[in-house]
PDB file of C-alpha atoms and ligand atoms in Angstrom:
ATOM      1  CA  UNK H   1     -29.322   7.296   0.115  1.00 62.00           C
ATOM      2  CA  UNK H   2     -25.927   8.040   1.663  1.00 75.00           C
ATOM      3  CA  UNK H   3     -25.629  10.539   4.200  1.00 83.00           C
ATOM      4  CA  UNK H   4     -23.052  12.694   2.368  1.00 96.00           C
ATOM      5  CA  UNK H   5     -22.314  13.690  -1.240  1.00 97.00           C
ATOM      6  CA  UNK H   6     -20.310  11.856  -3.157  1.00 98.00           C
ATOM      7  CA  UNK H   7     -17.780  11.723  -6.273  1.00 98.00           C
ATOM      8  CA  UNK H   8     -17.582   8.295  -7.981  1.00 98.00           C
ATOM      9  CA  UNK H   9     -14.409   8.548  -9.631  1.00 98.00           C
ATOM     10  CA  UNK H  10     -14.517   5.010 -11.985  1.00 98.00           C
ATOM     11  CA  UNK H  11     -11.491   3.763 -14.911  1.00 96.00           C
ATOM     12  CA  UNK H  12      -9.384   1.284 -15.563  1.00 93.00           C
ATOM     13  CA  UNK H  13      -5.780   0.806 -13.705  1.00 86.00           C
ATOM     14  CA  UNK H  14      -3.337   3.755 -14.653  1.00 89.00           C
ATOM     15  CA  UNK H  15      -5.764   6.241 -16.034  1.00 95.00           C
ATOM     16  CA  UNK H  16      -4.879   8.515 -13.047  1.00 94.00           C
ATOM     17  CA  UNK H  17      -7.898   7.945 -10.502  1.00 96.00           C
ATOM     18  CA  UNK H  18      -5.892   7.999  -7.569  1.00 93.00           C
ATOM     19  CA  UNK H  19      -4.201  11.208  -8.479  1.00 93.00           C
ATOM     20  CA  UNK H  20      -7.635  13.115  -9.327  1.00 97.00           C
ATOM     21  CA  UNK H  21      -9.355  11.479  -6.298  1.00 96.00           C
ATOM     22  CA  UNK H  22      -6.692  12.243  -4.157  1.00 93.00           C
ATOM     23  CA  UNK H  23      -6.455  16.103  -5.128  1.00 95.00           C
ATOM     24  CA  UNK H  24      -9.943  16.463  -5.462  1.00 97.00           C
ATOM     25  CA  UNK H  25     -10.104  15.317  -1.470  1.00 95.00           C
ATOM     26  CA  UNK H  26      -8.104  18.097  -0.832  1.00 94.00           C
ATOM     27  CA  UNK H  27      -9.468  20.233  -2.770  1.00 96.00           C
ATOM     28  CA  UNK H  28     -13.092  19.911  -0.874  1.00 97.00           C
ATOM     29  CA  UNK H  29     -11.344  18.536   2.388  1.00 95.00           C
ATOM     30  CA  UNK H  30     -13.675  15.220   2.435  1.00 96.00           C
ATOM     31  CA  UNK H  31     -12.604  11.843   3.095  1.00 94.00           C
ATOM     32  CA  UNK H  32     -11.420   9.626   0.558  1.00 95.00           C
ATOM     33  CA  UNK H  33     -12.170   6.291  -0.555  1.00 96.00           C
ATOM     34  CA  UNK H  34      -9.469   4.028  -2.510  1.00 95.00           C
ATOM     35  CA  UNK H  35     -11.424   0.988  -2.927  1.00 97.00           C
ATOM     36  CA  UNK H  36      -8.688  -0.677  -4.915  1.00 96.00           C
ATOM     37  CA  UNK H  37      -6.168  -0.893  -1.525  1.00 96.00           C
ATOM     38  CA  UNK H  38      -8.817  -2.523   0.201  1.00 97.00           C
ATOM     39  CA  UNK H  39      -9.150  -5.716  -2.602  1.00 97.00           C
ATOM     40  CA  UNK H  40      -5.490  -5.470  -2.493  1.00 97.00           C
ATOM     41  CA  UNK H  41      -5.058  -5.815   1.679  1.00 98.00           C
ATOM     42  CA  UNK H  42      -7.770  -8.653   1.162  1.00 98.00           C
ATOM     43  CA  UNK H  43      -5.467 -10.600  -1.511  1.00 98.00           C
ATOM     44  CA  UNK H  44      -2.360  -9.877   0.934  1.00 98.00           C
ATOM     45  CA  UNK H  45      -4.384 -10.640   3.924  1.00 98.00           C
ATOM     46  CA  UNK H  46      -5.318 -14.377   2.392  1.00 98.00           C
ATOM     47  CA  UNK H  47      -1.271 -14.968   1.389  1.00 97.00           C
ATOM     48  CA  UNK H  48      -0.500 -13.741   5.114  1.00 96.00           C
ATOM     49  CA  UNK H  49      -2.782 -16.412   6.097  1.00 96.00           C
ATOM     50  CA  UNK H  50      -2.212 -19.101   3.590  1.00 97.00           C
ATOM     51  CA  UNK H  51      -5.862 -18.976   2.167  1.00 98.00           C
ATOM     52  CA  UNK H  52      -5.863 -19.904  -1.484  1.00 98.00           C
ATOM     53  CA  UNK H  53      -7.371 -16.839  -3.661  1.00 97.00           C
ATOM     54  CA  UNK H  54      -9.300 -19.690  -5.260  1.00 95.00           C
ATOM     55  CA  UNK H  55     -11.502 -20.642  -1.996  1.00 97.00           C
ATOM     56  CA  UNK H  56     -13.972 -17.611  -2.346  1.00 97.00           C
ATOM     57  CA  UNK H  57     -16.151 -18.651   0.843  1.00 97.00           C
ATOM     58  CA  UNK H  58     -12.467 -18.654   2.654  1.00 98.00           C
ATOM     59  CA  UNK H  59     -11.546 -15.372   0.934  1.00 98.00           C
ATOM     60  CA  UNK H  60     -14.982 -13.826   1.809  1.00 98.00           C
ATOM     61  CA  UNK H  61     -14.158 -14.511   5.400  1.00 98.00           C
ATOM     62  CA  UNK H  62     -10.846 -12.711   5.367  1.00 98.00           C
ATOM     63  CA  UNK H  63     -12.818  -9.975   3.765  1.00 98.00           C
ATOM     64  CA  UNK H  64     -15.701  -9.955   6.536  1.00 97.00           C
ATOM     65  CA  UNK H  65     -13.067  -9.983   9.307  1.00 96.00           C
ATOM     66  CA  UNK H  66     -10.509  -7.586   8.129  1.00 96.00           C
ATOM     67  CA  UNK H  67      -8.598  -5.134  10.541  1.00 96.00           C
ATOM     68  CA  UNK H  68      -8.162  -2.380   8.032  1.00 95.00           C
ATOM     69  CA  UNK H  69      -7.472   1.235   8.863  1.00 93.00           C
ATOM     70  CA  UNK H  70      -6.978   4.186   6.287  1.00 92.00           C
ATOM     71  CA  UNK H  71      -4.871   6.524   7.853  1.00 91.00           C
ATOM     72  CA  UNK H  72      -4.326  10.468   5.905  1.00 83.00           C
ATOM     73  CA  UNK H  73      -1.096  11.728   5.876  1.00 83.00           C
ATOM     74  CA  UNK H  74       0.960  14.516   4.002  1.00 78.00           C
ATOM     75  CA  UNK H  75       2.356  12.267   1.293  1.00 77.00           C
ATOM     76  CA  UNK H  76      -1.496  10.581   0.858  1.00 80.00           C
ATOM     77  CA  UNK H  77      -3.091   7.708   2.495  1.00 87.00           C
ATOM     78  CA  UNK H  78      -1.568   5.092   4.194  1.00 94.00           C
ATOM     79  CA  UNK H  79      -3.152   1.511   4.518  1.00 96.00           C
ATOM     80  CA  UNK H  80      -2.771  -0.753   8.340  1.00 97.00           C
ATOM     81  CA  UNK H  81      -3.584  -4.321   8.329  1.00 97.00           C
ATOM     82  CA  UNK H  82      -4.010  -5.374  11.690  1.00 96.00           C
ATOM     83  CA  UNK H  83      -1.631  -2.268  12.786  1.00 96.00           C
ATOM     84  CA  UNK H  84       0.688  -3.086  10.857  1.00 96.00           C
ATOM     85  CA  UNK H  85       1.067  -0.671   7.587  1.00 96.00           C
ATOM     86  CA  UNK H  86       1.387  -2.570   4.512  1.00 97.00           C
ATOM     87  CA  UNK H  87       0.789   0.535   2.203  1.00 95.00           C
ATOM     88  CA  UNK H  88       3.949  -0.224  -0.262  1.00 92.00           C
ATOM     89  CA  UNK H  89       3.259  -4.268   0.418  1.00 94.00           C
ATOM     90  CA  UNK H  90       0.256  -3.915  -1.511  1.00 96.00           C
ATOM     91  CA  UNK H  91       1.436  -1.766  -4.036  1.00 89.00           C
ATOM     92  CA  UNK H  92       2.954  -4.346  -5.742  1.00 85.00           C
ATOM     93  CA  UNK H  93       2.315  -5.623  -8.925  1.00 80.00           C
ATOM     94  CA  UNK H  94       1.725  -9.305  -7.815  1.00 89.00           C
ATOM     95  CA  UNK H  95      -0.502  -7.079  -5.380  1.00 93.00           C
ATOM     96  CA  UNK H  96      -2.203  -5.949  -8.344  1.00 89.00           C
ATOM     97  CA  UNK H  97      -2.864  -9.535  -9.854  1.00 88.00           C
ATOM     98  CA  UNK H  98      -3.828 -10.746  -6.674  1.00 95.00           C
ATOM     99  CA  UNK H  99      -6.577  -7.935  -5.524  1.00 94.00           C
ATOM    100  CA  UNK H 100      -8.247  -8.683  -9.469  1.00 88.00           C
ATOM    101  CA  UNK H 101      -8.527 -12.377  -8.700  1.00 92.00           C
ATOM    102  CA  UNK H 102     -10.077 -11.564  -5.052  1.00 95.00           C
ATOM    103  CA  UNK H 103     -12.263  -8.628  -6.626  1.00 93.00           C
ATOM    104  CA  UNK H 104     -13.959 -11.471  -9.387  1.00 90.00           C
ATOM    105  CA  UNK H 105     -15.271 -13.435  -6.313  1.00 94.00           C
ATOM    106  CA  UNK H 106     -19.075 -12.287  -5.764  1.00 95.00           C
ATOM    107  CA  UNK H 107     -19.318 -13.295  -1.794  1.00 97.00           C
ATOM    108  CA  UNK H 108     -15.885 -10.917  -1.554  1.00 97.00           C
ATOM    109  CA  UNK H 109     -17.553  -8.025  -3.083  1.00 96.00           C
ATOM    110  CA  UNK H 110     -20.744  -8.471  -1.057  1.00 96.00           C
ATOM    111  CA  UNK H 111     -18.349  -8.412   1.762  1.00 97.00           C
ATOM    112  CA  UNK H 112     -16.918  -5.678   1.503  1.00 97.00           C
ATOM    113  CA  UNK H 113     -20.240  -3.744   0.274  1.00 97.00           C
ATOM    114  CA  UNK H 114     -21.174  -2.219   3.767  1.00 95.00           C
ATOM    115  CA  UNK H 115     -17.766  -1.122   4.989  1.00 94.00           C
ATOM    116  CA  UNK H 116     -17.430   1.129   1.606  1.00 97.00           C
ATOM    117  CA  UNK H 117     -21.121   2.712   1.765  1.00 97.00           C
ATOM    118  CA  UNK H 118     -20.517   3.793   5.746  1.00 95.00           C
ATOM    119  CA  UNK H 119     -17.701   5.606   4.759  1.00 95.00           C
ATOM    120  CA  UNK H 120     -19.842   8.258   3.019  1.00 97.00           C
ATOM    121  CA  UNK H 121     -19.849  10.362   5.783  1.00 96.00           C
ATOM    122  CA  UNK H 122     -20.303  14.464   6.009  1.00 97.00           C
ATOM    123  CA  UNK H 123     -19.074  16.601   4.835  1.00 97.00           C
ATOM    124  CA  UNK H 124     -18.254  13.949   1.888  1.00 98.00           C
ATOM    125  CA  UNK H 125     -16.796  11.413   0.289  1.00 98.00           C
ATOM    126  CA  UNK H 126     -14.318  10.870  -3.058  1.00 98.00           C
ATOM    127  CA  UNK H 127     -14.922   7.382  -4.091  1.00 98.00           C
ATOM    128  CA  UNK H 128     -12.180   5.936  -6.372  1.00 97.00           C
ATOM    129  CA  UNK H 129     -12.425   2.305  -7.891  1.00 96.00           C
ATOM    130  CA  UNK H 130     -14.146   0.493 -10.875  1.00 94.00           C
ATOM    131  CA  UNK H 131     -17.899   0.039  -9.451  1.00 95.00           C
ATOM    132  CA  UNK H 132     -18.443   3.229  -7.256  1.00 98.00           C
ATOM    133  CA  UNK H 133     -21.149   4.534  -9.480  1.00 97.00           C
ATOM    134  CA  UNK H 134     -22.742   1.290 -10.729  1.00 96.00           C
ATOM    135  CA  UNK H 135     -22.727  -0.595  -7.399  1.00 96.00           C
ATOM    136  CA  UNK H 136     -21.999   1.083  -4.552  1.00 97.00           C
ATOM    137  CA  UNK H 137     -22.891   4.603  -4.786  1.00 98.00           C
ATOM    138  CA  UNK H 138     -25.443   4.534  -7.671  1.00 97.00           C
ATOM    139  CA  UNK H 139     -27.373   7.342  -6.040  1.00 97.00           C
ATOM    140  CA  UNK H 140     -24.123   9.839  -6.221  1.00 98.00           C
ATOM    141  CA  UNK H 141     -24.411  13.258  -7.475  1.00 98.00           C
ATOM    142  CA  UNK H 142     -21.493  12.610  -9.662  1.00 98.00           C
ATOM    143  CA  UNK H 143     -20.052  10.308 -11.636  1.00 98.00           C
ATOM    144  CA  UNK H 144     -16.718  10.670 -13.079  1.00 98.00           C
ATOM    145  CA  UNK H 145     -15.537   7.447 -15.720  1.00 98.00           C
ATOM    146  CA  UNK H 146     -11.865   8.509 -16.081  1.00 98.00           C
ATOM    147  CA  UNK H 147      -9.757   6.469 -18.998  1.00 97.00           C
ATOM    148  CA  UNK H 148      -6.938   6.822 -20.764  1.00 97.00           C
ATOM    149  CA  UNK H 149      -5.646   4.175 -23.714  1.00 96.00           C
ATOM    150  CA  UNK H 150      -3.701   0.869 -22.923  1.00 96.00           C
ATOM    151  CA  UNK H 151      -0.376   2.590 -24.238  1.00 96.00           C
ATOM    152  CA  UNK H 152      -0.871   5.707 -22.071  1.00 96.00           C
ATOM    153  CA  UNK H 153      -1.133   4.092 -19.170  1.00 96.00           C
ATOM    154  CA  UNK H 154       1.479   1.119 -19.290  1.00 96.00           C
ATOM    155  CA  UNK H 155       3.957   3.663 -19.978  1.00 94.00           C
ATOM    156  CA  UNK H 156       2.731   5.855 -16.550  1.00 92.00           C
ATOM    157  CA  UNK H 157       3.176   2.514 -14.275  1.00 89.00           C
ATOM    158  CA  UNK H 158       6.563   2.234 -15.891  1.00 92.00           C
ATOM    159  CA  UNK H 159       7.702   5.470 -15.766  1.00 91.00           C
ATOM    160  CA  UNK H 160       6.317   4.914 -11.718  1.00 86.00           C
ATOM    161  CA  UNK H 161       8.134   1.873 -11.121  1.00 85.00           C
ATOM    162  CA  UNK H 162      11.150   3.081 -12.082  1.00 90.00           C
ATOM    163  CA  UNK H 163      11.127   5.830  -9.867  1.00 89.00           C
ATOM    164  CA  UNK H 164      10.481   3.357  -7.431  1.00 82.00           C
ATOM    165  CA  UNK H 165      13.475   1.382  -8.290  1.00 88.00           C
ATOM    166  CA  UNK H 166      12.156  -1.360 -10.027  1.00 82.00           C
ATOM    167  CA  UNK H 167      13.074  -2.361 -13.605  1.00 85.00           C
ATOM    168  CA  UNK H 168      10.432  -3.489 -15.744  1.00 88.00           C
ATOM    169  CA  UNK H 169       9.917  -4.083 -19.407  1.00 93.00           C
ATOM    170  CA  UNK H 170       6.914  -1.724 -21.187  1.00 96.00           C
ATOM    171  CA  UNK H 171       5.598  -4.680 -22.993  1.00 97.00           C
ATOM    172  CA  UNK H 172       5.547  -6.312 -20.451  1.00 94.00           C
ATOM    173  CA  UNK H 173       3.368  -4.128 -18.546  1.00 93.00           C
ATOM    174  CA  UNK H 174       1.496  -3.567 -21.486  1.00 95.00           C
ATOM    175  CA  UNK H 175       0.237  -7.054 -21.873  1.00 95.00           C
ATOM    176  CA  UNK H 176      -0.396  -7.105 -17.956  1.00 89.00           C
ATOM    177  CA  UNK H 177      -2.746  -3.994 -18.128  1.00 90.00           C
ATOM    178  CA  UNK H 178      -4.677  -5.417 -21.353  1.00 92.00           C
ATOM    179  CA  UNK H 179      -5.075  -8.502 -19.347  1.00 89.00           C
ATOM    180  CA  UNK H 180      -6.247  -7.548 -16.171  1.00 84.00           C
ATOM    181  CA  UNK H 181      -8.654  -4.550 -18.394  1.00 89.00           C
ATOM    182  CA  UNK H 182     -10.462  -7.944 -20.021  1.00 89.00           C
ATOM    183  CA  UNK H 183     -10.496  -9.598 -17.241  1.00 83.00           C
ATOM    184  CA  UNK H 184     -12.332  -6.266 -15.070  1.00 82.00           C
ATOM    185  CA  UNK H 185     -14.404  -5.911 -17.722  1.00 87.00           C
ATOM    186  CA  UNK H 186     -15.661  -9.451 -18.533  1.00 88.00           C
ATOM    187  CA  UNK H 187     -16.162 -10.671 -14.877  1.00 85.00           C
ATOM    188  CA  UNK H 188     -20.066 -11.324 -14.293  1.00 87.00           C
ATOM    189  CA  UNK H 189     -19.767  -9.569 -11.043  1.00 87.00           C
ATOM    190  CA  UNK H 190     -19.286  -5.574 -10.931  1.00 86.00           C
ATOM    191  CA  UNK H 191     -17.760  -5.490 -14.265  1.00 88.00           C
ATOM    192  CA  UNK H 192     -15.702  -2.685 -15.190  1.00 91.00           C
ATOM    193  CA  UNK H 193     -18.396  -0.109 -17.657  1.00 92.00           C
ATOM    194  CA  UNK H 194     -19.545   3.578 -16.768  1.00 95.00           C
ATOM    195  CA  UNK H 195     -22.223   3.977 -15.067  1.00 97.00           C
ATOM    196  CA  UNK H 196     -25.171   5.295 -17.541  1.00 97.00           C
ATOM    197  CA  UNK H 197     -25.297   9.244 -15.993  1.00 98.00           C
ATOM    198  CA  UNK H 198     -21.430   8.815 -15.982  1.00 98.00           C
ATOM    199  CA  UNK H 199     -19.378  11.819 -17.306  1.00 98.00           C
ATOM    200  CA  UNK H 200     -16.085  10.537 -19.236  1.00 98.00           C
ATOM    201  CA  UNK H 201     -12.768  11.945 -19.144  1.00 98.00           C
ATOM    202  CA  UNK H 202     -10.054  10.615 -21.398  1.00 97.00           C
ATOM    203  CA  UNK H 203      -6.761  11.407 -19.587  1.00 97.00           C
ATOM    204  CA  UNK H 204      -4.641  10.345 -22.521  1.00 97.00           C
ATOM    205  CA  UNK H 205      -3.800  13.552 -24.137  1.00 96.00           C
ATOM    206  CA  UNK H 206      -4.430  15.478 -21.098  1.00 97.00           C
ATOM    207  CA  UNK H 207      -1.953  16.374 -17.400  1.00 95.00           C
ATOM    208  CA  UNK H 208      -3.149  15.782 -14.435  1.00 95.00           C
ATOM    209  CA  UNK H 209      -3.778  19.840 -13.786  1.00 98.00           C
ATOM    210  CA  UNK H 210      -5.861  19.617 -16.520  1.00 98.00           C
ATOM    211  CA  UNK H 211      -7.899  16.460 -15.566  1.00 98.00           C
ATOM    212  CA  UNK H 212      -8.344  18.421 -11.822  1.00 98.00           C
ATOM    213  CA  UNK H 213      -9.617  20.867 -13.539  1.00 98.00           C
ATOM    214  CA  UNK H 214     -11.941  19.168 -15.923  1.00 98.00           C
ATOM    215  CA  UNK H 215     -13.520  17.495 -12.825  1.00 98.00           C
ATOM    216  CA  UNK H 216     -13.705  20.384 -10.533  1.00 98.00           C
ATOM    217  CA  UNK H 217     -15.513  22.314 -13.599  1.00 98.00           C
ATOM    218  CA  UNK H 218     -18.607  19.182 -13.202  1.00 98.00           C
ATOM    219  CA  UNK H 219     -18.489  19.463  -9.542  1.00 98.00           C
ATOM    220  CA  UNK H 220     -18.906  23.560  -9.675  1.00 98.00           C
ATOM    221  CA  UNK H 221     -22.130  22.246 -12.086  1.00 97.00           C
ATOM    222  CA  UNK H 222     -23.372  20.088 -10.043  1.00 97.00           C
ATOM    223  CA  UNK H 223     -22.929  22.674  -7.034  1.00 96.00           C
ATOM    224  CA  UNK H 224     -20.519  20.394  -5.087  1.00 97.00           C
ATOM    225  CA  UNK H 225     -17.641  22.658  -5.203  1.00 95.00           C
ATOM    226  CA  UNK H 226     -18.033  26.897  -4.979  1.00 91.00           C
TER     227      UNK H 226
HETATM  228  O1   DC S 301      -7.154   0.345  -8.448  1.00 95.89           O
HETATM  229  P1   DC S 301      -6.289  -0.825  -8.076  1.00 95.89           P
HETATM  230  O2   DC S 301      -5.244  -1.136  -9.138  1.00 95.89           O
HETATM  231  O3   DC S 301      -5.667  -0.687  -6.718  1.00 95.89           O
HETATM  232  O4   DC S 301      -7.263  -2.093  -8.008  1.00 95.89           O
HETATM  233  C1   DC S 301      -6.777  -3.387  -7.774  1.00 95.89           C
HETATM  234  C2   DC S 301      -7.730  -4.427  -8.386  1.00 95.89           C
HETATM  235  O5   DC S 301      -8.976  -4.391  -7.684  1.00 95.89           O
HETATM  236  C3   DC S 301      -8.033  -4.224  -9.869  1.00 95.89           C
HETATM  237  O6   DC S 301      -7.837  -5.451 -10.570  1.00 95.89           O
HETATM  238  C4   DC S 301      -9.490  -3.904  -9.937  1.00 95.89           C
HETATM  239  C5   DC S 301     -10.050  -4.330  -8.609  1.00 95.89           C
HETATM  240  N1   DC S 301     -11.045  -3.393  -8.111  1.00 95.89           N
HETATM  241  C6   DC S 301     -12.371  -3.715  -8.250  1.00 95.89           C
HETATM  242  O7   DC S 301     -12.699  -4.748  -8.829  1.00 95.89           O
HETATM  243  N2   DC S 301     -13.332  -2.882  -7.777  1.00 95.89           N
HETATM  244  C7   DC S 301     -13.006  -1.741  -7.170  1.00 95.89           C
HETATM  245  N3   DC S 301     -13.958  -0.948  -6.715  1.00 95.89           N
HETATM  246  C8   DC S 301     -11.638  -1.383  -7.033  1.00 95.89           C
HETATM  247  C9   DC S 301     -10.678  -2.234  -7.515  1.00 95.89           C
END
């Protein structure tokens, strides 16, 4: 059992996890796990360091001795590798490739097991990733599986990037985000499926007030929210 509530928030890449977890944090003022950041410092963390993704007993050991901190902040969370704050380094999309290559090696995700379970702490925890209510937090109260479809979600990251300044081509990003959704999904270890008492959202047609609102409604059911 963990020793505070907590709100799996489970989907593919782009379906708006990190927007809902991060809001719904706020909302109940608990802490906030982005599970994703922390396969994606262990992928940077092994290029830092010249292991090859491919060595997953090397890997593993980056993962076992990583210096990572999770620091809140006005604008969201920031993410400090050895104090040093690589939160847009690992934003990336070669970040992205990386961290799903690192997060198909078992001995990684063993790793890294612990560290995300003791950070369900009072008064509680929003847990945002791809196995939060299959693996790590099967006991939670609730289980959110948020989606969206291929289409709607390519054309989020690329309407994202190029706020950020980055040119990209749609189908391009397209074929990257059916990709890496096989690849989640087909891995032996932790694949990417709802958990079985999961609640699913499709985000497709839907704005991200309305998806807060959707998942505030379950946690007023569930008595996690007043
Ligand atoms: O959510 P994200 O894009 O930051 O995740 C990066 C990669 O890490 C993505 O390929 C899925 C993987 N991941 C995972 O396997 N398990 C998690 N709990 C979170 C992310």
């Amino acid at each position: 059992m963990s020793a505070a509530p907590v709100i799996c928030v489970d989907g593919p890449s782009g379906a708006g996890k990190g927007t809902l977890s991060l809001r719904l944090a706020a909302a109940l003022d608990w802490h906030l796990l982005d599970s994703g950041a922390l396969y994606r410092v262990v992928g940077f963390a092994c290029r830092q360091a010249g292991v090859s993704l491919d060595n997953s007993d090397a890997v593993a050991e980056v993962a076992r001795a990583l210096d990572v901190d999770f620091r809140p902040t006005d604008a969201g969370v920031t993410v400090w590798l050895s104090g040093e704050d690589v939160t847009s380094a690992i934003r990336s999309e070669e970040g992205g490739a990386d961290a799903s290559q690192v997060a198909a090696l078992e001995p990684v995700r063993a790793a890294l097991l612990l560290r995300q379970q003791e950070l369900a702490r009072p008064p509680g925890l929003i847990a945002d990733g791809r196995d939060m209510g299959t693996v790590v937090f099967p006991e939670a109260p609730l289980k959110i599986f948020l989606t969206a479809s291929a289409e709607a979600r390519a054309e989020r990251r690329f309407h994202q990037l190029q706020g950020m300044g980055e040119s990209v081509s749609l189908a391009r990003l397209l074929t990257d985000i059916q990709q890496r959704d096989a690849r989640d999904q087909s891995r032996s270890v932790s694949p990417l499926v709802p958990a079985e008492d999961a609640i699913v959202i499709d985000s497709t047609a839907l704005t991200a007030d309305e998806v807060l609102q959707a998942a505030s409604e379950l946690a007023k059911s569930r008595k996690l929210m007043s």
